[in-house]
Short mmCIF file of C-alpha atoms in Angstrom, two decimals:
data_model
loop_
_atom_site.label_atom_id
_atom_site.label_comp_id
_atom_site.label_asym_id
_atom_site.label_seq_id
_atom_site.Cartn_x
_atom_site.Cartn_y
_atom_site.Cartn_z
CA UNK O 280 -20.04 -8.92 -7.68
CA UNK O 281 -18.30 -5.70 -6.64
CA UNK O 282 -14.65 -4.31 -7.42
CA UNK O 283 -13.90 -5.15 -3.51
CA UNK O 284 -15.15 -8.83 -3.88
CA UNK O 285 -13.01 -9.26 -6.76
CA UNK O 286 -9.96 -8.18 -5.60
CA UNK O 287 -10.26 -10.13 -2.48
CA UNK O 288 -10.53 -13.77 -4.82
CA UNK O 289 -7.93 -12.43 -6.69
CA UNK O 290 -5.70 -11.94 -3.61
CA UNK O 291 -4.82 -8.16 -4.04
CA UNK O 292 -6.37 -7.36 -1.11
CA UNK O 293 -3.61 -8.30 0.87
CA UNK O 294 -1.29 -6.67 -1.71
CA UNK O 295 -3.00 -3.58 -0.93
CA UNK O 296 -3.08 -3.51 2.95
CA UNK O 297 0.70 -4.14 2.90
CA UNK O 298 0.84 -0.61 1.57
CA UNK O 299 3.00 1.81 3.87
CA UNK O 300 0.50 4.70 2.85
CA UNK O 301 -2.87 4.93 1.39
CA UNK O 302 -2.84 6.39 -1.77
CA UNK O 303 -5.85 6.46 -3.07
CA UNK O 304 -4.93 7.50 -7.03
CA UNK O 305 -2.42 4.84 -6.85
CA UNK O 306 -5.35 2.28 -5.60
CA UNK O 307 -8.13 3.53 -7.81
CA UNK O 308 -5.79 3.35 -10.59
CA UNK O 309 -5.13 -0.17 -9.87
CA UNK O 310 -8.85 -0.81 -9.42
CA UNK O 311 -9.54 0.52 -12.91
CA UNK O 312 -6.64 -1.26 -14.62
CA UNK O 313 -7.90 -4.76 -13.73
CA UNK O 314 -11.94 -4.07 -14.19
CA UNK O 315 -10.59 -2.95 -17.60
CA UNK O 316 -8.83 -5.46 -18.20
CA UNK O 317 -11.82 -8.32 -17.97
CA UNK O 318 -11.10 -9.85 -15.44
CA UNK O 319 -14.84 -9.69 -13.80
CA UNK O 320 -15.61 -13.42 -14.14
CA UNK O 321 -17.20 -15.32 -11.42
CA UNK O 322 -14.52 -16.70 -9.47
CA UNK O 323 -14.07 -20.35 -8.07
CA UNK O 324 -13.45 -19.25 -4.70
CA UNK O 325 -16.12 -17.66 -2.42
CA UNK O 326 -15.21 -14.14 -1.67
CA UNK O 327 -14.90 -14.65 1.88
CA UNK O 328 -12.54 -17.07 2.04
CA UNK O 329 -9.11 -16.37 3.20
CA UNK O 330 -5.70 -17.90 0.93
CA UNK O 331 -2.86 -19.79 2.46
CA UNK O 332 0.91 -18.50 2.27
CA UNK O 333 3.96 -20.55 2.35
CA UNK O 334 6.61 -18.07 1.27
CA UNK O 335 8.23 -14.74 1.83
CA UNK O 336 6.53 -13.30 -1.65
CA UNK O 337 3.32 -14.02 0.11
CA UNK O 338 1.66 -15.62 -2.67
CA UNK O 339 -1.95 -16.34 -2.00
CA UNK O 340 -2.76 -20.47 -2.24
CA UNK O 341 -6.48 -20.83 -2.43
CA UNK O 342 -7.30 -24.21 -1.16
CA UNK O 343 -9.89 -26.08 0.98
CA UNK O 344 -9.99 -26.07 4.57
CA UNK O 345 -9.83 -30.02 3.92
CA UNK O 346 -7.61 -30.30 1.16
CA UNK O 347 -5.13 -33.33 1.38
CA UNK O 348 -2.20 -30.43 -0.06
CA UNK O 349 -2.63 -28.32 3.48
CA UNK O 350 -1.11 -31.81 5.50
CA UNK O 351 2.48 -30.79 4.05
CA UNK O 352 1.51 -27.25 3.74
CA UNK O 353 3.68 -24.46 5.36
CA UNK O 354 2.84 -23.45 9.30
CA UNK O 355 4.57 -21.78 12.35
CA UNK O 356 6.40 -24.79 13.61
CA UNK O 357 6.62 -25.46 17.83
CA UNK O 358 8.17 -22.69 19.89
CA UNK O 359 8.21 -21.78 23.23
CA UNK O 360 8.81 -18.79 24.97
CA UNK O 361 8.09 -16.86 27.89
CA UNK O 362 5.38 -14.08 28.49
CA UNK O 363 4.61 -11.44 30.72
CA UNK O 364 3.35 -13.12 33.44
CA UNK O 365 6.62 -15.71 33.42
CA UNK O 366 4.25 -18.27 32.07
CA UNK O 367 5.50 -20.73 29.20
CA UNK O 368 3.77 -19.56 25.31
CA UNK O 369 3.85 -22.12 22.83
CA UNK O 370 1.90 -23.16 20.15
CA UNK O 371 0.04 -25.16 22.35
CA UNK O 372 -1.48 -21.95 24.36
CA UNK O 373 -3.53 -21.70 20.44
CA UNK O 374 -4.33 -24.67 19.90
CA UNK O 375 -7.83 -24.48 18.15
CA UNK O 376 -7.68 -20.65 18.55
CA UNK O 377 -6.73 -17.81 15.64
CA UNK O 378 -3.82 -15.62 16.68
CA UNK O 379 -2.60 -12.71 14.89
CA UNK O 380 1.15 -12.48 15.23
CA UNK O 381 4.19 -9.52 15.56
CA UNK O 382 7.12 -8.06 16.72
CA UNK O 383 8.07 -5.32 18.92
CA UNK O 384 10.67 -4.00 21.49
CA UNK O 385 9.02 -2.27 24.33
CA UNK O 386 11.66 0.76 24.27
CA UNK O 387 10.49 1.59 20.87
CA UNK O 388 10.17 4.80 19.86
CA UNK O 389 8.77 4.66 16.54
CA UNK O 390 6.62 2.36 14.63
CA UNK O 391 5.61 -0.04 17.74
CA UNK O 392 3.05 2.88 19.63
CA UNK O 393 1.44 2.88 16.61
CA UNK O 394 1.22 -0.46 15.97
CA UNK O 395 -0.12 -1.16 19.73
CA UNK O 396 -2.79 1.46 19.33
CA UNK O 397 -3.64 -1.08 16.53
CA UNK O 398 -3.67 -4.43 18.29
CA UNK O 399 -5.77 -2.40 20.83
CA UNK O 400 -8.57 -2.32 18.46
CA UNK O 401 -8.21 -6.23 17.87
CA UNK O 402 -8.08 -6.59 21.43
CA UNK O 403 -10.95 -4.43 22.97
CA UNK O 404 -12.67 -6.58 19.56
CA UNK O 405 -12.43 -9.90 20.48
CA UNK O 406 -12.19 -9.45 24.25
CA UNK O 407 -14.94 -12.16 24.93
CA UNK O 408 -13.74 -14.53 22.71
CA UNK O 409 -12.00 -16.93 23.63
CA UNK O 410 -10.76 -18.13 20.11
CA UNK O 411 -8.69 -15.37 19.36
CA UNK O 412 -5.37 -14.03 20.53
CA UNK O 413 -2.63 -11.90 20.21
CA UNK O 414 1.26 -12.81 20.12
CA UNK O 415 4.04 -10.59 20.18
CA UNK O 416 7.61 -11.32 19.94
CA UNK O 417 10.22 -9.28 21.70
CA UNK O 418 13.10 -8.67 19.13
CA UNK O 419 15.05 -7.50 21.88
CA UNK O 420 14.57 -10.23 24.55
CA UNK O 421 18.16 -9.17 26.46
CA UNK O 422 16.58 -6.26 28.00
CA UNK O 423 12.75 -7.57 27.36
CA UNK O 424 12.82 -9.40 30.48
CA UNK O 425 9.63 -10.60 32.09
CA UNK O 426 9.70 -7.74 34.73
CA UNK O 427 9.60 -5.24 31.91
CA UNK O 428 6.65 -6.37 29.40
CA UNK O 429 4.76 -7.12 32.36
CA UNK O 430 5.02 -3.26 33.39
CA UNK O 431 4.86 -2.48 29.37
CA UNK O 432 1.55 -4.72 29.55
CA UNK O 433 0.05 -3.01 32.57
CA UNK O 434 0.91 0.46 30.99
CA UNK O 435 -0.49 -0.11 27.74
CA UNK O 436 -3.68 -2.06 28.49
CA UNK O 437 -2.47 -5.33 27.26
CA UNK O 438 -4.78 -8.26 28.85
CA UNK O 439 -2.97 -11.01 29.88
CA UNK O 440 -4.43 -14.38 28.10
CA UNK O 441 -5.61 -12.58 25.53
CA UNK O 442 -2.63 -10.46 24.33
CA UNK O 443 0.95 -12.40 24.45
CA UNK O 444 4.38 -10.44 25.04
CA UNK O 445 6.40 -13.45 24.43
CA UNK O 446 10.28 -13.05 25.07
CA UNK O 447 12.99 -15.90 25.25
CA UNK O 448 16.24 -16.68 23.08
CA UNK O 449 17.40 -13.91 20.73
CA UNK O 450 18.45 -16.75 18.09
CA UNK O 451 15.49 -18.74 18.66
CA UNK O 452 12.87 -15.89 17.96
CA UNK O 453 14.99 -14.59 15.11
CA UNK O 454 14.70 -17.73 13.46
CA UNK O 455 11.25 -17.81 13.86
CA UNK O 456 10.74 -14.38 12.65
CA UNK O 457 12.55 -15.18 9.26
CA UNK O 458 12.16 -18.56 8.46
CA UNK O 459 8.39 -19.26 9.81
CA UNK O 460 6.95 -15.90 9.51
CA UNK O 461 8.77 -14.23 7.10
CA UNK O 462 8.78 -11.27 8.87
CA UNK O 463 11.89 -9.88 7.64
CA UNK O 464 11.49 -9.56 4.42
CA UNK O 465 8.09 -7.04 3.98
CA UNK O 466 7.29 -6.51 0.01
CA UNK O 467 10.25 -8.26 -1.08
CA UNK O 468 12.91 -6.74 0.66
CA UNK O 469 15.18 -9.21 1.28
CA UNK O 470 17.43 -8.87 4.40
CA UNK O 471 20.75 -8.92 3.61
CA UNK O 472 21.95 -8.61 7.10
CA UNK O 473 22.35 -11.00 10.16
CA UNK O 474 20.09 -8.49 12.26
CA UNK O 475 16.23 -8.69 12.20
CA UNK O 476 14.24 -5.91 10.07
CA UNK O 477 12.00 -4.61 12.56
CA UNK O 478 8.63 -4.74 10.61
CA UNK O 479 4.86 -3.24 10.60
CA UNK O 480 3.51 -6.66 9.45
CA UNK O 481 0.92 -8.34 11.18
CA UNK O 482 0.47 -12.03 10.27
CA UNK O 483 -3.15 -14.06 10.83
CA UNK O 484 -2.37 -17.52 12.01
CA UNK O 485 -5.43 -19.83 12.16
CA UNK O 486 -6.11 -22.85 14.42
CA UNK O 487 -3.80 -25.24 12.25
CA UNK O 488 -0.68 -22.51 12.45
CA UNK O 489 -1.04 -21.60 9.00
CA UNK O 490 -0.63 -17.98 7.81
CA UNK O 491 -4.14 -16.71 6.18
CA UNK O 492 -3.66 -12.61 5.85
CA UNK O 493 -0.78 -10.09 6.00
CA UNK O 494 -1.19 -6.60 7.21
CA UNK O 495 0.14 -3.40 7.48
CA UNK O 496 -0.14 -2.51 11.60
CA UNK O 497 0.24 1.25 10.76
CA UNK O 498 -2.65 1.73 8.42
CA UNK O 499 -6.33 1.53 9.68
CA UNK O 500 -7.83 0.41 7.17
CA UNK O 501 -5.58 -2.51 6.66
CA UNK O 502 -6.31 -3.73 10.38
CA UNK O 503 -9.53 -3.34 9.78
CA UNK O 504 -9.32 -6.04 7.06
CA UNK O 505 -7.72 -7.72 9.55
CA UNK O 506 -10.52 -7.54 11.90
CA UNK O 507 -13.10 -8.40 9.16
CA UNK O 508 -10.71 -11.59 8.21
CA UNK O 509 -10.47 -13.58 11.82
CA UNK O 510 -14.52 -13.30 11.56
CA UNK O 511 -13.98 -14.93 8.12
CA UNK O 512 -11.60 -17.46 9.74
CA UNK O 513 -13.72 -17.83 12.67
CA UNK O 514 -16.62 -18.87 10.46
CA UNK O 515 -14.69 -21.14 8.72
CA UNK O 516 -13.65 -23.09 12.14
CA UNK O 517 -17.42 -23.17 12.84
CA UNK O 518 -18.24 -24.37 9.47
CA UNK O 519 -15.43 -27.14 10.14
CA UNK O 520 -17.06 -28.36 13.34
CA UNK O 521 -20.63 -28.84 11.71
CA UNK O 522 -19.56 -30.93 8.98
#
């Protein structure tokens, strides 16, 4: 099995995309530290399987897709918001679909361009299929009114249906942000304020609301992970049908 295999069972692969920058003596490094160190047995997991996460450390959980554990496991509780087109989002718009989750402001400046140029890519992607979406949460829903993602949708090539600029209660998304997705608190930086970190995560949800991958929505190569894992989710919903 190959280094890449192996650090994907071992869960570093997530580790790795969180990085802010690639840097790829620190990576190789880290590579070469762990094939040193022995750990090249066969794993019990197949490499193409995708962990669970219930906390902010983002500790990967490898279980079944029908393990009795996952029926008190962690997910994105019931929300509901409102999106561009003034329509009501909630987690019953994904039910049965994979959704990879954010936040933005659409006066942003700095990180959120780059991060949209991003989504794009998961976007123009999956564009046929049906299954997977995109959700974005305003962190700035006083002046992220409907009349102004819809413009910041139409600008920006966002695809109503598939792509979700979802805006509502400041208190009600900030919750969610914190204490569902965990968004505030990238690589163990704790928050220590009341206000929301505004963060470069991406967070895979799949059809049961439970967080399966973390990325880094500045770094290519970490959405492309990203891309690579809602195929691996999306063949796991397929194998879930057949049985």
């Amino acid at each position: 099995m190959d280094l890449e295999k192996q650090i994907i069972v071992l869960g570093l692969k997530t580790r790795l995309s969180r990085l802010n920058t690639t840097n790829l003596k620190q990576i190789l490094l880290f590579s070469i530290l762990f094939f040193v160190g022995g750990i090249l047995s066969s794993p019990a997991h197949a490499s193409d399987s995708l962990p669970y996460y219930n906390s902010a450390e983002f500790t990967p959980h490898w279980l079944e897709s029908n393990s009795t554990k996952l029926k008190d496991f962690h997910r994105i509780p019931p929300f509901s918001f409102t999106d561009q087109d003034g329509g009501e989002v909630s987690e019953k718009t994904f039910v049965n679909k994979i959704y990879v989750a954010g936040f933005f402001f659409s006066t942003c400046p700095g990180i959120c361009p780059f991060i949209r140029t991003k989504l794009n890519k998961v976007q123009e992607k999956f564009l046929e299929d049906a299954d997977v979406k995109i959700l974005q949460h305003s962190i700035r829903p006083s002046t992220d009114k409907v009349a102004t993602l819809k413009k910041y949708a139409n600008d920006n090539g966002i695809i109503s249906g598939k792509w979700h600029l979802a805006t509502g209660d400041r208190e009600t998304i900030y919750s969610l942000a914190k204490s569902a997705y965990f968004a505030s608190e990238d690589l163990g930086n704790i928050q220590k304020t009341d206000d929301f970190l505004h963060t470069e995560s991406l967070l895979l949800i799949d059809q049961n609301r439970h967080i399966r991958g973390i990325y880094n929505g500045l770094n290519s190569a970490s959405v492309t992970y990203l891309i690579s894992d809602i195929e691996a989710l999306k063949a796991e919903m397929q194998t879930m049908e057949n049985e």
